[in-house]
Coordinates of N, CA, C and O in Angstrom, one line a residue:
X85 N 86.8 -43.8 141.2 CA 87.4 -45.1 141.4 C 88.8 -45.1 141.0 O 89.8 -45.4 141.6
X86 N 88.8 -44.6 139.8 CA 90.5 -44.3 139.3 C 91.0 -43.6 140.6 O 91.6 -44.4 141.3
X87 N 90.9 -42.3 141.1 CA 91.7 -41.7 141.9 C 91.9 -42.5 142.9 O 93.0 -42.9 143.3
X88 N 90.9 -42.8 143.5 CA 91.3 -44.3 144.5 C 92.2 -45.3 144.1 O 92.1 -46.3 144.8
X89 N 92.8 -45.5 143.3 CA 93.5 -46.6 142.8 C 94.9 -46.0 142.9 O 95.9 -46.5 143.3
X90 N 94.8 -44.9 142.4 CA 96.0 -44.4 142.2 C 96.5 -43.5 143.6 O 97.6 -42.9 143.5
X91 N 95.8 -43.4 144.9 CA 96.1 -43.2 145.7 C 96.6 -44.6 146.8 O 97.4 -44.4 147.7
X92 N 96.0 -45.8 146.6 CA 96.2 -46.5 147.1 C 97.9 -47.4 146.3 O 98.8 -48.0 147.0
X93 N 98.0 -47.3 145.4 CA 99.3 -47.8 144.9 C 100.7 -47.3 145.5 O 101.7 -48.0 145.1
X94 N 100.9 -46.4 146.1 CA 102.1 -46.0 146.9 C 102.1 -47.1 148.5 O 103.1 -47.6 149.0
X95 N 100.7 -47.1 148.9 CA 100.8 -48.3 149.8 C 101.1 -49.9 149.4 O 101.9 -50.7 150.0
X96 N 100.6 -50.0 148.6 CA 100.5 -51.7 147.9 C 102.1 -51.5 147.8 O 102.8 -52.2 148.6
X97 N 102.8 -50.8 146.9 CA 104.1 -51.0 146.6 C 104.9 -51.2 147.6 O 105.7 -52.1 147.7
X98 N 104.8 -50.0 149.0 CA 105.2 -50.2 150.1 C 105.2 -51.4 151.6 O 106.1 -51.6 152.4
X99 N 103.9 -52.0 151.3 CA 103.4 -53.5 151.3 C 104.5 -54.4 150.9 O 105.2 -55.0 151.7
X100 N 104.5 -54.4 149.7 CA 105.5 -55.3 148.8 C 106.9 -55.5 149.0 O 107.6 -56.4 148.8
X101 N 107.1 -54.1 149.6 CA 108.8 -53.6 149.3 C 109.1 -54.4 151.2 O 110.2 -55.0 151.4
X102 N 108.0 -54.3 152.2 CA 108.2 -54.4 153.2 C 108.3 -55.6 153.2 O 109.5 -55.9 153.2
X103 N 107.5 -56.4 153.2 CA 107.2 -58.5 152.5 C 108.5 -58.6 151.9 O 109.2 -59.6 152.3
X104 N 108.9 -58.1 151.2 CA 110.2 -59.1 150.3 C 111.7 -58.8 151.3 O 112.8 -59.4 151.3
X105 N 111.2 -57.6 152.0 CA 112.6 -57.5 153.6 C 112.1 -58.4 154.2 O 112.0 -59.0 153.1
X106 N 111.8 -58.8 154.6 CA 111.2 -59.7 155.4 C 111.8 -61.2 155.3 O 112.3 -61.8 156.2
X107 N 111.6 -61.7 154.0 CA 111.8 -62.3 153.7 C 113.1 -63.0 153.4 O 113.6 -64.2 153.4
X108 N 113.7 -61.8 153.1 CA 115.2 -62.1 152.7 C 116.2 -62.3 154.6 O 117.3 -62.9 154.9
X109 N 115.5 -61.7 155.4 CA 116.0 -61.7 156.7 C 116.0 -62.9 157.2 O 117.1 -63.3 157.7
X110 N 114.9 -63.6 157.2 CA 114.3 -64.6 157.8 C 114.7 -66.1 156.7 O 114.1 -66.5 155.7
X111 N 115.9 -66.8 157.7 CA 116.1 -68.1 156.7 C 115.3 -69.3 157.1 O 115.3 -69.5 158.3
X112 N 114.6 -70.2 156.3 CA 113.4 -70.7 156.2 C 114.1 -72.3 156.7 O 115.2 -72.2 156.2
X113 N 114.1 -73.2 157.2 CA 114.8 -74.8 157.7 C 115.0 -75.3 156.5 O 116.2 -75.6 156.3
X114 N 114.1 -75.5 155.5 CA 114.2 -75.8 154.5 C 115.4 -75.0 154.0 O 116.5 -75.6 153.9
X115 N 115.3 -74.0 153.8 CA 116.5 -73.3 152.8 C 117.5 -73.9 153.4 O 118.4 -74.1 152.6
X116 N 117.7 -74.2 154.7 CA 119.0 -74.4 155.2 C 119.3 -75.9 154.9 O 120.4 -76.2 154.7
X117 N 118.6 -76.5 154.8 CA 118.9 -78.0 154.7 C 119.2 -78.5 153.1 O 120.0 -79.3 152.7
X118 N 118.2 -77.7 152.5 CA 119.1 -77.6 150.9 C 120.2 -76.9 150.7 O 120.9 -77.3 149.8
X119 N 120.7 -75.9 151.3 CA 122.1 -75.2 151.1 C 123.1 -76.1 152.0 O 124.0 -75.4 152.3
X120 N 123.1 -77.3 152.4 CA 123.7 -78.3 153.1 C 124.0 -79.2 152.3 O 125.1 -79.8 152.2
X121 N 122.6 -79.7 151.4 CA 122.6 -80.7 150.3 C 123.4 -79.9 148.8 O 124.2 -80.7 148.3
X122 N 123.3 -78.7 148.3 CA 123.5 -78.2 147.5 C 125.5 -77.9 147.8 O 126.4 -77.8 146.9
X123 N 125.7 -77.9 148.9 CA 127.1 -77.2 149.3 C 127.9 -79.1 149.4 O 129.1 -79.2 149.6
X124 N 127.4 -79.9 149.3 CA 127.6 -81.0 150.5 C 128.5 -81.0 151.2 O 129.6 -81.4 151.0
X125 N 128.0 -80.4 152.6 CA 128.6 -80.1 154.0 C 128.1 -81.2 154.7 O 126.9 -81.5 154.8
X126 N 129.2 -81.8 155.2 CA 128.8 -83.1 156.3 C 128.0 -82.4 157.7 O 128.4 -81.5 158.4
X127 N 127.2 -83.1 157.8 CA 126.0 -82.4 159.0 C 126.3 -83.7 159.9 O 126.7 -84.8 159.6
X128 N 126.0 -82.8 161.5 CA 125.7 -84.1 162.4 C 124.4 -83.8 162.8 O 123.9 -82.6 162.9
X129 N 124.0 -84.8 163.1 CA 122.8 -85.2 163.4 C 122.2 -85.5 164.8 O 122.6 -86.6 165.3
X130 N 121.4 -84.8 165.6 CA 121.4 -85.7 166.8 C 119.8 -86.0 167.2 O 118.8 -85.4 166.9
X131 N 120.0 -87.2 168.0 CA 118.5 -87.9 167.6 C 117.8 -87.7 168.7 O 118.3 -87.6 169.8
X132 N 116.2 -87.5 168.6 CA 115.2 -87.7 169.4 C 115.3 -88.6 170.6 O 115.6 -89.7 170.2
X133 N 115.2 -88.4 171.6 CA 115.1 -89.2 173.2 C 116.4 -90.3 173.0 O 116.5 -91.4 173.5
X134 N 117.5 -89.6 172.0 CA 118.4 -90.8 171.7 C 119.8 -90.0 172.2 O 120.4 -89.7 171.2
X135 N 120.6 -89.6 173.5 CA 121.1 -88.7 173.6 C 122.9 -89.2 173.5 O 123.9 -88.5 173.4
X136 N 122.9 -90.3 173.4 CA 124.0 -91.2 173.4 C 124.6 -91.5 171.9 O 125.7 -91.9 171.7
X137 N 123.7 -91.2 171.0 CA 124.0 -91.8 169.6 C 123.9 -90.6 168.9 O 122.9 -90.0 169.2
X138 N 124.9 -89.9 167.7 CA 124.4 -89.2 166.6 C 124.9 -89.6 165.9 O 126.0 -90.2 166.0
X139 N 124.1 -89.2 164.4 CA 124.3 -89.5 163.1 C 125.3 -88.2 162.4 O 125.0 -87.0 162.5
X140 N 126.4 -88.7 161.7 CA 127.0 -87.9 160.7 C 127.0 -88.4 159.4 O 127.3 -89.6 159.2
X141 N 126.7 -87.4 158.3 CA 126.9 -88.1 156.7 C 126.4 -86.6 155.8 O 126.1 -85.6 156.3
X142 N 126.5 -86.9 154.5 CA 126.2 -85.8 153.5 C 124.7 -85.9 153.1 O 124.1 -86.9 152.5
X143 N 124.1 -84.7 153.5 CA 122.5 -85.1 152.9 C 122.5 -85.3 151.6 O 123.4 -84.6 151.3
X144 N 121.9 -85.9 150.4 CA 121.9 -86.2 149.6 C 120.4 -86.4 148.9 O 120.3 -86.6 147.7
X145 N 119.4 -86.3 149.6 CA 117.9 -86.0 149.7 C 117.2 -85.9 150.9 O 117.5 -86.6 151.9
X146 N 116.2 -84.9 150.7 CA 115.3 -84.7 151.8 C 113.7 -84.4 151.3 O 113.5 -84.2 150.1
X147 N 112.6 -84.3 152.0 CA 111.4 -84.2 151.7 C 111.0 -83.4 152.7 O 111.8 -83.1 153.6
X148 N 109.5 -82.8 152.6 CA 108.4 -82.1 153.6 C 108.4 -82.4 154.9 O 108.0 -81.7 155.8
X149 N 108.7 -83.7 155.1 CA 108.7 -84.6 156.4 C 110.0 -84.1 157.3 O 109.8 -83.9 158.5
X150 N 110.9 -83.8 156.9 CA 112.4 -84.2 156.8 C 112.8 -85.6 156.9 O 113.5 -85.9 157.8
X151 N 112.4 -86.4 156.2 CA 113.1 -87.4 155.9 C 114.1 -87.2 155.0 O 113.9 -86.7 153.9
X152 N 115.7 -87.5 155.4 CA 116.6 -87.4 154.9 C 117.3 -88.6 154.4 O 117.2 -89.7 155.0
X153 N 117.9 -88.4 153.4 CA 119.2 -89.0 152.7 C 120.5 -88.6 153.0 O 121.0 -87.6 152.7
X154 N 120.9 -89.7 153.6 CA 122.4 -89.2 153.6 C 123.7 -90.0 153.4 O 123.4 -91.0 154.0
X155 N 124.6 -90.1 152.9 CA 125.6 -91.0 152.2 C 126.6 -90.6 153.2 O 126.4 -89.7 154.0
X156 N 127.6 -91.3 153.2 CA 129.0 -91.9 154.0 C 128.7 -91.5 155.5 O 129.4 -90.7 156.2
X157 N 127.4 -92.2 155.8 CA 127.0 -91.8 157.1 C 127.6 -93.0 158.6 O 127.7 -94.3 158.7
X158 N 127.6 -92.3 159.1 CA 128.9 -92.9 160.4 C 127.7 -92.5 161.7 O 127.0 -91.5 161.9
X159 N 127.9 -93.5 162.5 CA 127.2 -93.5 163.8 C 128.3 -93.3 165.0 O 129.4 -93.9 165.0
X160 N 127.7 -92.5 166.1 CA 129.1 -91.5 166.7 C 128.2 -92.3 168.1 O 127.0 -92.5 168.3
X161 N 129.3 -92.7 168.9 CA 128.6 -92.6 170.4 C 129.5 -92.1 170.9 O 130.7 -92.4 170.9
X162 N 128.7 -90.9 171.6 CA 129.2 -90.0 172.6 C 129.5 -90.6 173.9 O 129.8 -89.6 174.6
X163 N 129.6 -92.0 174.8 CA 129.9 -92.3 175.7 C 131.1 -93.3 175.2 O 132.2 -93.1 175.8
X164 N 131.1 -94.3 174.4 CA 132.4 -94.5 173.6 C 133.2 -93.8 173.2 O 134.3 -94.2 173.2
X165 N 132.8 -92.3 172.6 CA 133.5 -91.6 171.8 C 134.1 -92.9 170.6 O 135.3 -93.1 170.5
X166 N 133.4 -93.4 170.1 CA 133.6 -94.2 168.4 C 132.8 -93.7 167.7 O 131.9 -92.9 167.9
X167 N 133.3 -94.3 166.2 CA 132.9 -94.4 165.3 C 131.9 -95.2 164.3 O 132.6 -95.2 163.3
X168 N 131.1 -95.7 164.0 CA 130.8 -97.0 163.5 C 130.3 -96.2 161.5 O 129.5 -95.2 161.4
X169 N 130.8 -96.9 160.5 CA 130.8 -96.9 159.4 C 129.3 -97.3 159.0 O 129.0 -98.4 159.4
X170 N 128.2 -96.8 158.3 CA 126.9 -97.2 157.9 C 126.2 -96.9 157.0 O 125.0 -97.1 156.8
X171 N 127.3 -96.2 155.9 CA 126.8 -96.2 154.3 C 125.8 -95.1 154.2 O 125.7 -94.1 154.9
X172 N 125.0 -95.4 153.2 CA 124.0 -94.9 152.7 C 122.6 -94.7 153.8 O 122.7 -95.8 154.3
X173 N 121.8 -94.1 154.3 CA 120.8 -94.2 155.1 C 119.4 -93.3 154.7 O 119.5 -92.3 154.0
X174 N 118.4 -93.7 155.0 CA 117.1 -93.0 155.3 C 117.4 -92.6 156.7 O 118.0 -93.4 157.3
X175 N 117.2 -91.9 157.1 CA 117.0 -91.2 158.8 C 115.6 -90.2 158.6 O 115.5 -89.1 157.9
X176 N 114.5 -91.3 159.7 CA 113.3 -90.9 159.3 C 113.1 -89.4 159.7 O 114.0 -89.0 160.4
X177 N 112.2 -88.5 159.6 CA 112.3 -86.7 160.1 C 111.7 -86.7 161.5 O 112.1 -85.7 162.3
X178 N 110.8 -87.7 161.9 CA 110.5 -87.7 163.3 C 112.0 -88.1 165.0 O 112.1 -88.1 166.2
X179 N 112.7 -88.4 163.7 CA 113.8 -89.1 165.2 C 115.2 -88.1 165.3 O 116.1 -88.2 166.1
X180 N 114.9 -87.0 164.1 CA 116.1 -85.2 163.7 C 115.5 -84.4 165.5 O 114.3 -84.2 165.7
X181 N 116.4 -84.1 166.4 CA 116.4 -83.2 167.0 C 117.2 -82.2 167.1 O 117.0 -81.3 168.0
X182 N 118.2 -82.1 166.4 CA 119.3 -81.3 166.1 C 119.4 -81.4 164.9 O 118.7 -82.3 164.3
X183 N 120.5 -80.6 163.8 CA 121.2 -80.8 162.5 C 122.3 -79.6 162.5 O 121.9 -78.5 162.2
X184 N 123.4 -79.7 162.7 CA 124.5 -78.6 162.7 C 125.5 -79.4 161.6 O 125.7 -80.6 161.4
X185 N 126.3 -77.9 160.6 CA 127.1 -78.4 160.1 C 128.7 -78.5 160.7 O 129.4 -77.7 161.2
X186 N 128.8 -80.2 160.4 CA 130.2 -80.2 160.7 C 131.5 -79.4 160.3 O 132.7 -79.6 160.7
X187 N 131.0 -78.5 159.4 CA 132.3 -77.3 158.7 C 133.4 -78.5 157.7 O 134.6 -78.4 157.4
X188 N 132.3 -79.7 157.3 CA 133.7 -80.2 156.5 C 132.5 -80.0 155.6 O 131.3 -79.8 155.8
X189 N 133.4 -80.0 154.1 CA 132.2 -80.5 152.9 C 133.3 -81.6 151.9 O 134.5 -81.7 152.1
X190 N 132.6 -82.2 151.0 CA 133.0 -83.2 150.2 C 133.9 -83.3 149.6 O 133.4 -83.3 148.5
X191 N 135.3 -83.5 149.4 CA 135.9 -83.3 148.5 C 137.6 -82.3 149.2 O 138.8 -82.3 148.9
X192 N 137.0 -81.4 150.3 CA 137.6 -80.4 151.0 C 138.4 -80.9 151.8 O 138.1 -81.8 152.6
X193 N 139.9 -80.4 151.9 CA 140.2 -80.8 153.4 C 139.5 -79.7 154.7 O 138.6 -78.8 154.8
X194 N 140.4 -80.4 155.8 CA 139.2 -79.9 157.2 C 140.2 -78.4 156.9 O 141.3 -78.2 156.5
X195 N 138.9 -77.7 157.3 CA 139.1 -76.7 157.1 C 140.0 -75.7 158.5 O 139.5 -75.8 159.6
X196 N 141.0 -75.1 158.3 CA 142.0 -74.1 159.6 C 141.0 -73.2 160.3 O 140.1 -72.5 160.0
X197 N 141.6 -73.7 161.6 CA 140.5 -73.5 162.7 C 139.3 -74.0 163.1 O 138.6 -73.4 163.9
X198 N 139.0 -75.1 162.4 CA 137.8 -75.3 162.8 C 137.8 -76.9 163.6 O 138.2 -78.0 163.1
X199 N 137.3 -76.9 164.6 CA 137.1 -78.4 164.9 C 135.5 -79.2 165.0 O 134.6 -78.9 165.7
X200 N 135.6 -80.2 164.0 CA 134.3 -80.6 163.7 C 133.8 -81.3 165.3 O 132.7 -81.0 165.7
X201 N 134.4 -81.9 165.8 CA 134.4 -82.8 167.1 C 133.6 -82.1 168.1 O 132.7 -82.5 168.8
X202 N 134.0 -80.8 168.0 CA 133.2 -79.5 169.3 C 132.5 -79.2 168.6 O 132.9 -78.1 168.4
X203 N 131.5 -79.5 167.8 CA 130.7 -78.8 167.0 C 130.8 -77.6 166.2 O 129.8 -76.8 166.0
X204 N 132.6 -77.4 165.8 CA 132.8 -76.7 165.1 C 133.2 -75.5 166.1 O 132.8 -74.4 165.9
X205 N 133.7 -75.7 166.8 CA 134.2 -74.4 168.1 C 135.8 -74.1 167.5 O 136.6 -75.0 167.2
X206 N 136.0 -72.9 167.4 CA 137.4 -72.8 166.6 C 138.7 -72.8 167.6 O 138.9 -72.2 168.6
X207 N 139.7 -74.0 166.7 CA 140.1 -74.4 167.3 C 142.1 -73.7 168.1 O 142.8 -74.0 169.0
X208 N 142.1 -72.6 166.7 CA 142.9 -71.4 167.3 C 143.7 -70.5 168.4 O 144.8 -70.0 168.6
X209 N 142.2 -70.5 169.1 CA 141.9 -70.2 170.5 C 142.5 -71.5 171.2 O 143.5 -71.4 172.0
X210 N 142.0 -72.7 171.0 CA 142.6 -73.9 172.1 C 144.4 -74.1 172.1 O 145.3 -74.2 173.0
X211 N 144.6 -74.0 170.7 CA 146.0 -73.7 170.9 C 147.1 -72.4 171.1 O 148.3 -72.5 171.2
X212 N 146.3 -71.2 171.0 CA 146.6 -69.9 170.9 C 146.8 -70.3 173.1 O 147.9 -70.0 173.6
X213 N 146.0 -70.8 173.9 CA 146.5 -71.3 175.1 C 147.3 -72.0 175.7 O 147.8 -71.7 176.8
X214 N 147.5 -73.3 174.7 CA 148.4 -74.2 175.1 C 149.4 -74.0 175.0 O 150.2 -74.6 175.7
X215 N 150.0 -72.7 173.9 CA 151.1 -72.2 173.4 C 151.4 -71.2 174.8 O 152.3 -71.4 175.6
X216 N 150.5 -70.3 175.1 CA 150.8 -69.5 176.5 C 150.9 -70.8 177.7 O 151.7 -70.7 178.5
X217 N 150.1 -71.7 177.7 CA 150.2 -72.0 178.7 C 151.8 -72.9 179.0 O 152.2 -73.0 180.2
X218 N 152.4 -73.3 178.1 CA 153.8 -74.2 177.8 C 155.0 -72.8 177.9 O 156.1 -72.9 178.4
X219 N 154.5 -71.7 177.5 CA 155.6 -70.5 177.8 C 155.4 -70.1 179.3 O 156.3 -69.4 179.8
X220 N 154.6 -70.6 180.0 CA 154.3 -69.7 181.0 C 155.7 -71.0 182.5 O 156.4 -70.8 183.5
X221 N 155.3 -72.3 181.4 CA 156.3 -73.2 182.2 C 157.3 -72.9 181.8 O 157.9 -72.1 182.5
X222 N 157.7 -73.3 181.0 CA 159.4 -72.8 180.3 C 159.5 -71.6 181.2 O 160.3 -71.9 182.1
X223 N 159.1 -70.4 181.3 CA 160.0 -69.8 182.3 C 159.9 -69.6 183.6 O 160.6 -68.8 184.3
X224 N 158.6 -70.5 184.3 CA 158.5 -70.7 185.6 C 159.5 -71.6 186.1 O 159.7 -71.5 187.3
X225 N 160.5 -73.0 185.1 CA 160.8 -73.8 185.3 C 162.3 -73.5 184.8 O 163.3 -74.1 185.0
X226 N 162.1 -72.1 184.0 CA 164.1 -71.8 184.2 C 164.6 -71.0 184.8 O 165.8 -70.7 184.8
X227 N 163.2 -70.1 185.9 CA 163.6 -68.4 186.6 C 163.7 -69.8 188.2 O 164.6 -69.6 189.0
X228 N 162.8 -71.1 188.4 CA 163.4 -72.0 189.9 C 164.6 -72.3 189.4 O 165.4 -71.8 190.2
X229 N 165.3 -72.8 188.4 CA 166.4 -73.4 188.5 C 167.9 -72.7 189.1 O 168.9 -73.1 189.8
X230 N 167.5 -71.6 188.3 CA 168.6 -70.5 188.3 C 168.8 -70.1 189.5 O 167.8 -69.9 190.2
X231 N 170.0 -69.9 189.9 CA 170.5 -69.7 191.4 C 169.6 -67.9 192.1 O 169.5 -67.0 191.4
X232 N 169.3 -67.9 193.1 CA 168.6 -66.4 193.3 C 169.6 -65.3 193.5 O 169.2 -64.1 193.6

């Protein structure tokens, strides 16, 4: 029985060592929604069968359900493109169909390159174009003027 034990223990360890990779690879919803709460990164929110309306604010509590807490939370309509101001909120876990962070957090200014509005699409690139695209006039519009 002893020698069976002690042949079987290079597997169990190997078991163990495989389980805890595993684990570390794989990030869990939860973990993510407390490192949102724990970081306070302003999250948007977008709602179940509600495709016109999302919620933005700092989580501030959440539960098993995802029922969330969220403070300086602002209601966005995407066919107005506004704003509307709405404080403190419960937002129940059945009406969450999305949760992305807006790349701001508390306290932070907005952070270079990033634009919260595009869901955080960097915003570098959009001007790294406008910049070629404004050179490309300037000398299409001083090589017509100039006599040939």
């Amino acid at each position: 029985l002893l020698c069976n034990l002690r042949c079987l223990r290079p597997l169990v360890l190997y078991l163990f060592i495989m389980s805890t990779r595993v684990q570390k690879i794989m990030t869990q919803p939860i973990n993510l929604i407390f490192r949102f709460l724990q970081n306070r990164t302003r999250v948007q929110i977008w709602l179940y069968e509600n495709t016109d309306t999302r919620i933005e604010g700092h989580i501030i509590g959440f539960d098993e359900y995802m029922n969330l807490v969220l403070e300086e939370a602002e209601e966005l309509s995407v066919k107005k493109a506004s704003r509307k101001s709405i404080g403190r909120i419960l937002l129940k876990g059945d009406n969450i169909a999305l949760m992305l962070s807006t790349g701001k957090q508390e306290g932070s200014t907005k952070r270079r390159g990033r634009d919260p509005s595009l869901g955080g699409c960097v915003t570098s690139c959009n001007e790294r174009i406008m910049k070629a695209e404004s050179g490309k006039r300037k000398r299409h519009s001083s090589s017509s003027s100039s006599p040939p």
